Amino acid sequence: MRVFPALAAMALLALPLGPAAAQSVQETARGATPASGPGAALQSYALVLQEAETQLAHAREAHAAGRTESQAGAASQERIDLMQALRAAWHDMQKVPAAFSETVAYQQAQRRMQHDLADVGPDRSLSKEKADAAAQDALQLLSELRGQVVSAAGQAGASMPAPAVQGGGANR
């Protein structure tokens, strides 16, 4: 019956994030200079990545402070939340504008994120430290990718603030 906890964890990964995510992106967007053309798509994508980074940082902090297992070897709620936030960040990464999807930065970030997803996945034998390291790597790659996107947006005529995410990957 070990299959049931894993299936339950996988089902939770499909749940959407709450409305607080949209509010944070809207607040950041107020500081941005509106863009048009390719810069607008990159500007929007950078905001999506920023929000994904924020959500993952919160899940990582909760995971670090929480339990490793809940009962009888089942994944803790904090581990499930971390898996869910990592999968949501990966889905957000895939919202990449077509013009940026072929860049080396994006391709490398995709490969690293897929590796991090595999590391944090529903494997209950994974140590808390290794799950945290995978989440930290994902935060680092989101931060780096967002920096590349902001730079590309600037070159395309858009400008926007690029604040560091508290608890994010910038301090690796």
Backbone as CSV, one residue per row, in Angstrom:
resi,resn,N_x,N_y,N_z,CA_x,CA_y,CA_z,C_x,C_y,C_z
1,MET,0.816,-1.204,0.000,0.000,0.000,0.000,0.862,1.271,0.000
2,ARG,2.142,1.122,-0.298,3.006,2.301,-0.369,2.699,3.146,-1.591
3,VAL,2.009,2.601,-2.535,1.677,3.320,-3.752,0.711,4.470,-3.463
4,PHE,-0.204,4.283,-2.532,-1.214,5.295,-2.255,-0.614,6.638,-1.828
5,PRO,0.329,6.689,-0.845,0.897,8.003,-0.489,1.594,8.681,-1.666
6,ALA,2.264,7.873,-2.507,2.931,8.469,-3.668,1.913,9.024,-4.652
7,LEU,0.821,8.300,-4.860,-0.222,8.791,-5.762,-0.875,10.053,-5.206
8,ALA,-1.089,10.077,-3.903,-1.686,11.260,-3.280,-0.765,12.471,-3.455
9,ALA,0.540,12.249,-3.282,1.496,13.347,-3.452,1.503,13.838,-4.889
10,MET,1.454,12.934,-5.847,1.447,13.326,-7.249,0.173,14.089,-7.605
11,ALA,-0.971,13.678,-7.016,-2.231,14.376,-7.285,-2.167,15.801,-6.764
12,LEU,-1.520,16.000,-5.633,-1.417,17.343,-5.069,-0.549,18.253,-5.922
13,LEU,0.375,17.671,-6.686,1.239,18.484,-7.540,0.461,19.203,-8.626
14,ALA,-0.683,18.675,-8.969,-1.487,19.262,-10.046,-2.349,20.430,-9.572
15,LEU,-2.423,20.676,-8.270,-3.266,21.748,-7.753,-2.670,23.106,-8.081
16,PRO,-3.486,24.102,-8.412,-2.980,25.439,-8.730,-2.553,26.187,-7.469
17,LEU,-1.683,27.177,-7.664,-1.268,28.037,-6.560,-2.373,29.028,-6.231
18,GLY,-2.308,29.610,-5.052,-3.341,30.529,-4.589,-3.290,31.890,-5.244
19,PRO,-4.263,32.756,-4.942,-4.357,34.079,-5.558,-3.290,35.051,-5.079
20,ALA,-2.578,34.740,-4.016,-1.544,35.648,-3.530,-0.442,35.823,-4.569
21,ALA,-0.235,34.818,-5.403,0.801,34.893,-6.424,0.527,36.035,-7.397
22,ALA,-0.684,36.188,-7.839,-1.029,37.239,-8.800,-0.827,38.622,-8.203
23,GLN,-1.126,38.788,-6.941,-0.977,40.090,-6.303,0.487,40.520,-6.287
24,SER,1.398,39.616,-5.978,2.805,39.960,-5.925,3.328,40.380,-7.293
25,VAL,2.941,39.680,-8.333,3.371,40.027,-9.682,2.804,41.382,-10.079
26,GLN,1.560,41.656,-9.715,0.961,42.945,-10.049,1.692,44.078,-9.351
27,GLU,2.087,43.865,-8.096,2.809,44.906,-7.375,4.143,45.196,-8.042
28,THR,4.843,44.159,-8.490,6.112,44.349,-9.170,5.903,45.027,-10.510
29,ALA,4.846,44.681,-11.204,4.590,45.238,-12.528,4.369,46.741,-12.471
30,ARG,3.901,47.239,-11.339,3.690,48.691,-11.225,4.990,49.456,-11.389
31,GLY,6.119,48.851,-11.006,7.411,49.515,-11.113,8.042,49.377,-12.479
32,ALA,7.428,48.645,-13.366,8.000,48.395,-14.687,7.507,49.427,-15.695
33,THR,8.363,49.720,-16.649,7.981,50.578,-17.756,7.260,49.709,-18.778
34,PRO,6.032,50.064,-19.167,5.312,49.238,-20.139,6.104,49.115,-21.434
35,ALA,6.072,47.932,-21.979,6.799,47.671,-23.216,5.823,47.201,-24.275
36,SER,6.293,47.219,-25.498,5.508,46.664,-26.595,6.435,45.791,-27.419
37,GLY,5.863,44.974,-28.260,6.665,44.101,-29.098,7.305,42.981,-28.306
38,PRO,8.497,42.552,-28.741,9.149,41.426,-28.073,9.507,41.733,-26.622
39,GLY,9.765,42.986,-26.327,10.094,43.371,-24.959,8.952,43.126,-23.994
40,ALA,7.715,43.297,-24.445,6.553,43.089,-23.581,6.438,41.631,-23.156
41,ALA,6.650,40.721,-24.091,6.562,39.296,-23.763,7.667,38.903,-22.790
42,LEU,8.865,39.424,-22.986,9.964,39.114,-22.082,9.739,39.727,-20.710
43,GLN,9.196,40.930,-20.695,8.891,41.606,-19.439,7.878,40.793,-18.638
44,SER,6.847,40.334,-19.291,5.820,39.520,-18.647,6.409,38.198,-18.148
45,TYR,7.238,37.584,-18.952,7.862,36.311,-18.574,8.768,36.478,-17.361
46,ALA,9.504,37.589,-17.300,10.364,37.850,-16.143,9.536,37.956,-14.866
47,LEU,8.371,38.561,-14.961,7.490,38.670,-13.795,6.954,37.290,-13.378
48,VAL,6.651,36.452,-14.348,6.196,35.090,-14.055,7.304,34.324,-13.338
49,LEU,8.532,34.448,-13.824,9.662,33.765,-13.186,9.909,34.299,-11.780
50,GLN,9.748,35.597,-11.613,9.937,36.192,-10.289,8.929,35.625,-9.295
51,GLU,7.697,35.507,-9.716,6.670,34.970,-8.824,6.925,33.495,-8.533
52,ALA,7.349,32.745,-9.532,7.678,31.333,-9.317,8.809,31.210,-8.303
53,GLU,9.775,32.082,-8.422,10.907,32.091,-7.493,10.435,32.391,-6.065
54,THR,9.551,33.353,-5.937,9.017,33.708,-4.615,8.260,32.543,-3.990
55,GLN,7.399,31.905,-4.769,6.619,30.783,-4.254,7.520,29.615,-3.858
56,LEU,8.520,29.327,-4.666,9.438,28.234,-4.362,10.272,28.554,-3.127
57,ALA,10.679,29.802,-2.971,11.443,30.194,-1.781,10.622,29.985,-0.516
58,HIS,9.342,30.335,-0.563,8.473,30.128,0.606,8.316,28.641,0.914
59,ALA,8.130,27.828,-0.113,7.977,26.386,0.094,9.274,25.786,0.630
60,ARG,10.400,26.265,0.145,11.696,25.757,0.630,11.900,26.109,2.103
61,GLU,11.550,27.323,2.474,11.679,27.727,3.875,10.786,26.887,4.772
62,ALA,9.561,26.631,4.352,8.644,25.800,5.142,9.160,24.370,5.226
63,HIS,9.708,23.871,4.142,10.260,22.509,4.131,11.438,22.412,5.087
64,ALA,12.308,23.407,5.072,13.476,23.391,5.949,13.077,23.407,7.423
65,ALA,11.991,24.094,7.721,11.537,24.189,9.112,10.615,23.041,9.519
66,GLY,10.119,22.280,8.543,9.118,21.248,8.820,9.688,19.868,9.057
67,ARG,8.780,18.926,9.068,9.118,17.523,9.296,9.545,16.862,7.990
68,THR,10.274,15.751,8.117,10.669,14.989,6.941,9.546,14.061,6.508
69,GLU,8.937,13.381,7.477,7.854,12.443,7.193,6.665,12.787,8.071
70,SER,5.483,12.404,7.626,4.312,12.634,8.456,4.018,11.377,9.268
71,GLN,3.515,10.352,8.658,3.226,9.118,9.391,3.558,7.920,8.524
72,ALA,4.050,6.891,9.154,4.353,5.620,8.488,5.127,5.798,7.181
73,GLY,6.100,6.707,7.170,6.932,6.883,6.001,6.343,7.738,4.895
74,ALA,5.158,8.270,5.092,4.537,9.114,4.066,5.238,10.469,4.028
75,ALA,5.250,11.080,2.870,5.857,12.401,2.728,5.110,13.411,3.590
76,SER,5.873,14.317,4.192,5.254,15.358,5.009,4.540,16.360,4.124
77,GLN,3.675,17.143,4.727,2.975,18.188,3.982,3.974,19.192,3.414
78,GLU,5.031,19.464,4.175,6.049,20.403,3.704,6.769,19.857,2.464
79,ARG,7.030,18.546,2.439,7.676,17.941,1.263,6.729,17.998,0.064
80,ILE,5.466,17.712,0.308,4.473,17.768,-0.770,4.374,19.191,-1.317
81,ASP,4.351,20.178,-0.415,4.281,21.580,-0.844,5.518,21.971,-1.649
82,LEU,6.684,21.469,-1.239,7.916,21.761,-1.971,7.858,21.154,-3.368
83,MET,7.411,19.914,-3.472,7.271,19.271,-4.782,6.292,20.042,-5.653
84,GLN,5.206,20.477,-5.052,4.175,21.218,-5.787,4.724,22.561,-6.287
85,ALA,5.455,23.267,-5.440,6.017,24.569,-5.828,7.078,24.393,-6.917
86,LEU,7.859,23.336,-6.828,8.875,23.090,-7.841,8.239,22.753,-9.182
87,ARG,7.200,21.948,-9.154,6.501,21.602,-10.400,5.819,22.854,-10.985
88,ALA,5.249,23.690,-10.143,4.614,24.926,-10.623,5.664,25.852,-11.254
89,ALA,6.843,25.926,-10.643,7.915,26.757,-11.204,8.337,26.226,-12.570
90,TRP,8.396,24.910,-12.700,8.750,24.312,-13.983,7.690,24.640,-15.045
91,HIS,6.419,24.544,-14.653,5.348,24.900,-15.594,5.438,26.379,-15.975
92,ASP,5.744,27.237,-15.020,5.898,28.664,-15.323,7.077,28.907,-16.263
93,MET,8.164,28.153,-16.068,9.309,28.291,-16.967,8.910,27.974,-18.405
94,GLN,8.003,27.048,-18.578,7.597,26.631,-19.913,6.708,27.648,-20.618
95,LYS,6.354,28.720,-19.953,5.568,29.792,-20.563,6.473,30.775,-21.304
96,VAL,7.633,30.333,-21.648,8.668,31.153,-22.277,8.196,31.704,-23.632
97,PRO,8.485,32.975,-23.908,8.184,33.509,-25.242,8.992,32.746,-26.296
98,ALA,8.408,32.559,-27.456,9.044,31.768,-28.519,10.450,32.275,-28.848
99,ALA,10.631,33.578,-28.870,11.931,34.150,-29.234,13.022,33.801,-28.224
100,PHE,12.656,33.519,-26.998,13.646,33.224,-25.955,13.822,31.723,-25.743
101,SER,12.894,30.936,-26.252,12.912,29.491,-25.977,14.109,28.766,-26.581
102,GLU,14.728,29.338,-27.588,15.872,28.684,-28.226,17.215,29.162,-27.689
103,THR,17.195,30.030,-26.685,18.458,30.530,-26.141,19.142,29.455,-25.304
104,VAL,20.459,29.552,-25.226,21.241,28.617,-24.415,20.828,28.727,-22.952
105,ALA,20.595,29.939,-22.474,20.208,30.142,-21.074,18.931,29.379,-20.746
106,TYR,17.941,29.468,-21.604,16.679,28.774,-21.348,16.853,27.262,-21.434
107,GLN,17.549,26.786,-22.447,17.744,25.347,-22.617,18.479,24.747,-21.415
108,GLN,19.500,25.427,-20.931,20.232,24.937,-19.759,19.351,24.960,-18.515
109,ALA,18.573,26.010,-18.366,17.679,26.104,-17.210,16.651,24.974,-17.232
110,GLN,16.125,24.657,-18.398,15.155,23.561,-18.521,15.776,22.235,-18.079
111,ARG,16.992,21.966,-18.535,17.654,20.709,-18.156,17.905,20.647,-16.656
112,ARG,18.369,21.745,-16.088,18.614,21.765,-14.635,17.317,21.595,-13.851
113,MET,16.258,22.243,-14.299,14.986,22.142,-13.587,14.455,20.713,-13.647
114,GLN,14.577,20.064,-14.781,14.129,18.680,-14.891,14.922,17.788,-13.931
115,HIS,16.206,18.056,-13.795,17.043,17.310,-12.852,16.581,17.563,-11.418
116,ASP,16.308,18.823,-11.090,15.850,19.161,-9.738,14.496,18.528,-9.442
117,LEU,13.604,18.492,-10.434,12.307,17.844,-10.253,12.494,16.365,-9.936
118,ALA,13.391,15.724,-10.638,13.649,14.307,-10.391,14.229,14.105,-8.995
119,ASP,15.069,15.031,-8.561,15.684,14.914,-7.236,14.687,15.087,-6.098
120,VAL,13.717,15.968,-6.268,12.766,16.257,-5.186,11.540,15.366,-5.249
121,GLY,11.322,14.712,-6.366,10.125,13.907,-6.599,9.594,13.117,-5.420
122,PRO,8.642,12.250,-5.652,7.922,11.579,-4.564,8.702,10.462,-3.880
123,ASP,10.006,10.394,-4.084,10.826,9.369,-3.454,10.975,9.679,-1.963
124,ARG,10.380,8.861,-1.126,10.413,9.102,0.316,11.790,8.855,0.916
125,SER,12.681,8.160,0.197,14.006,7.877,0.735,14.943,9.084,0.613
126,LEU,14.545,10.091,-0.123,15.371,11.277,-0.305,15.491,12.028,1.018
127,SER,16.705,12.352,1.387,16.906,13.082,2.638,16.391,14.507,2.520
128,LYS,16.080,15.060,3.666,15.603,16.445,3.716,16.660,17.389,3.146
129,GLU,17.923,17.104,3.430,19.016,17.945,2.965,19.139,17.914,1.441
130,LYS,18.986,16.726,0.843,19.085,16.624,-0.615,17.900,17.306,-1.289
131,ALA,16.724,17.192,-0.699,15.556,17.888,-1.255,15.763,19.390,-1.174
132,ASP,16.326,19.850,-0.059,16.590,21.274,0.105,17.636,21.747,-0.903
133,ALA,18.659,20.929,-1.138,19.697,21.295,-2.110,19.111,21.393,-3.516
134,ALA,18.217,20.477,-3.863,17.578,20.527,-5.185,16.715,21.777,-5.301
135,ALA,15.989,22.127,-4.239,15.166,23.339,-4.257,16.050,24.581,-4.359
136,GLN,17.172,24.569,-3.661,18.108,25.691,-3.724,18.654,25.855,-5.137
137,ASP,18.977,24.742,-5.788,19.464,24.811,-7.164,18.383,25.375,-8.082
138,ALA,17.152,24.941,-7.878,16.043,25.449,-8.692,15.877,26.955,-8.489
139,LEU,16.013,27.412,-7.250,15.931,28.853,-6.984,17.061,29.597,-7.687
140,GLN,18.245,29.031,-7.645,19.392,29.653,-8.298,19.163,29.756,-9.803
141,LEU,18.673,28.677,-10.397,18.473,28.714,-11.847,17.344,29.662,-12.229
142,LEU,16.291,29.756,-11.410,15.228,30.726,-11.696,15.760,32.150,-11.636
143,SER,16.596,32.412,-10.639,17.183,33.743,-10.497,18.074,34.077,-11.695
144,GLU,18.905,33.121,-12.090,19.788,33.341,-13.236,18.988,33.527,-14.523
145,LEU,17.984,32.679,-14.721,17.164,32.785,-15.929,16.424,34.116,-15.955
146,ARG,15.877,34.515,-14.813,15.167,35.793,-14.744,16.106,36.946,-15.096
147,GLY,17.355,36.872,-14.612,18.338,37.901,-14.950,18.597,37.972,-16.449
148,GLN,18.685,36.807,-17.094,18.882,36.757,-18.539,17.674,37.344,-19.275
149,VAL,16.481,37.033,-18.776,15.252,37.529,-19.406,15.151,39.042,-19.243
150,VAL,15.468,39.538,-18.053,15.428,40.990,-17.816,16.421,41.689,-18.742
151,SER,17.602,41.099,-18.909,18.597,41.676,-19.808,18.080,41.695,-21.250
152,ALA,17.496,40.578,-21.673,16.951,40.512,-23.033,15.791,41.492,-23.205
153,ALA,14.966,41.641,-22.170,13.854,42.593,-22.238,14.386,44.012,-22.376
154,GLY,15.450,44.328,-21.635,16.065,45.648,-21.733,16.614,45.916,-23.128
155,GLN,17.223,44.909,-23.724,17.746,45.051,-25.077,16.616,45.214,-26.095
156,ALA,15.441,44.704,-25.748,14.288,44.817,-26.651,13.463,46.070,-26.378
157,GLY,13.923,46.907,-25.442,13.250,48.179,-25.202,12.372,48.235,-23.976
158,ALA,12.310,47.169,-23.205,11.508,47.165,-21.975,12.440,47.358,-20.786
159,SER,11.922,47.936,-19.726,12.703,48.044,-18.496,11.833,47.606,-17.341
160,MET,12.491,47.070,-16.331,11.745,46.615,-15.172,12.687,46.409,-14.011
161,PRO,12.170,46.528,-12.806,13.009,46.235,-11.652,13.232,44.735,-11.567
162,ALA,14.364,44.341,-11.029,14.664,42.918,-10.866,15.138,42.658,-9.448
163,PRO,14.230,42.801,-8.464,14.643,42.620,-7.080,14.999,41.169,-6.795
164,ALA,15.913,40.985,-5.858,16.258,39.637,-5.424,15.099,39.092,-4.598
165,VAL,14.892,37.817,-4.700,13.839,37.158,-3.930,14.412,36.778,-2.582
166,GLN,13.736,37.151,-1.521,14.197,36.825,-0.191,14.184,35.321,-0.008
167,GLY,15.324,34.773,0.414,15.414,33.334,0.583,15.614,32.615,-0.731
168,GLY,15.862,33.371,-1.793,15.978,32.791,-3.122,17.366,32.298,-3.428
169,GLY,17.616,32.082,-4.694,18.841,31.435,-5.118,20.015,32.360,-5.313
170,ALA,19.902,33.640,-5.051,20.982,34.562,-5.347,22.203,34.332,-4.459
171,ASN,22.028,33.785,-3.274,23.134,33.611,-2.347,23.561,32.158,-2.271
172,ARG,24.011,31.634,-3.333,24.387,30.220,-3.350,25.828,30.037,-3.050
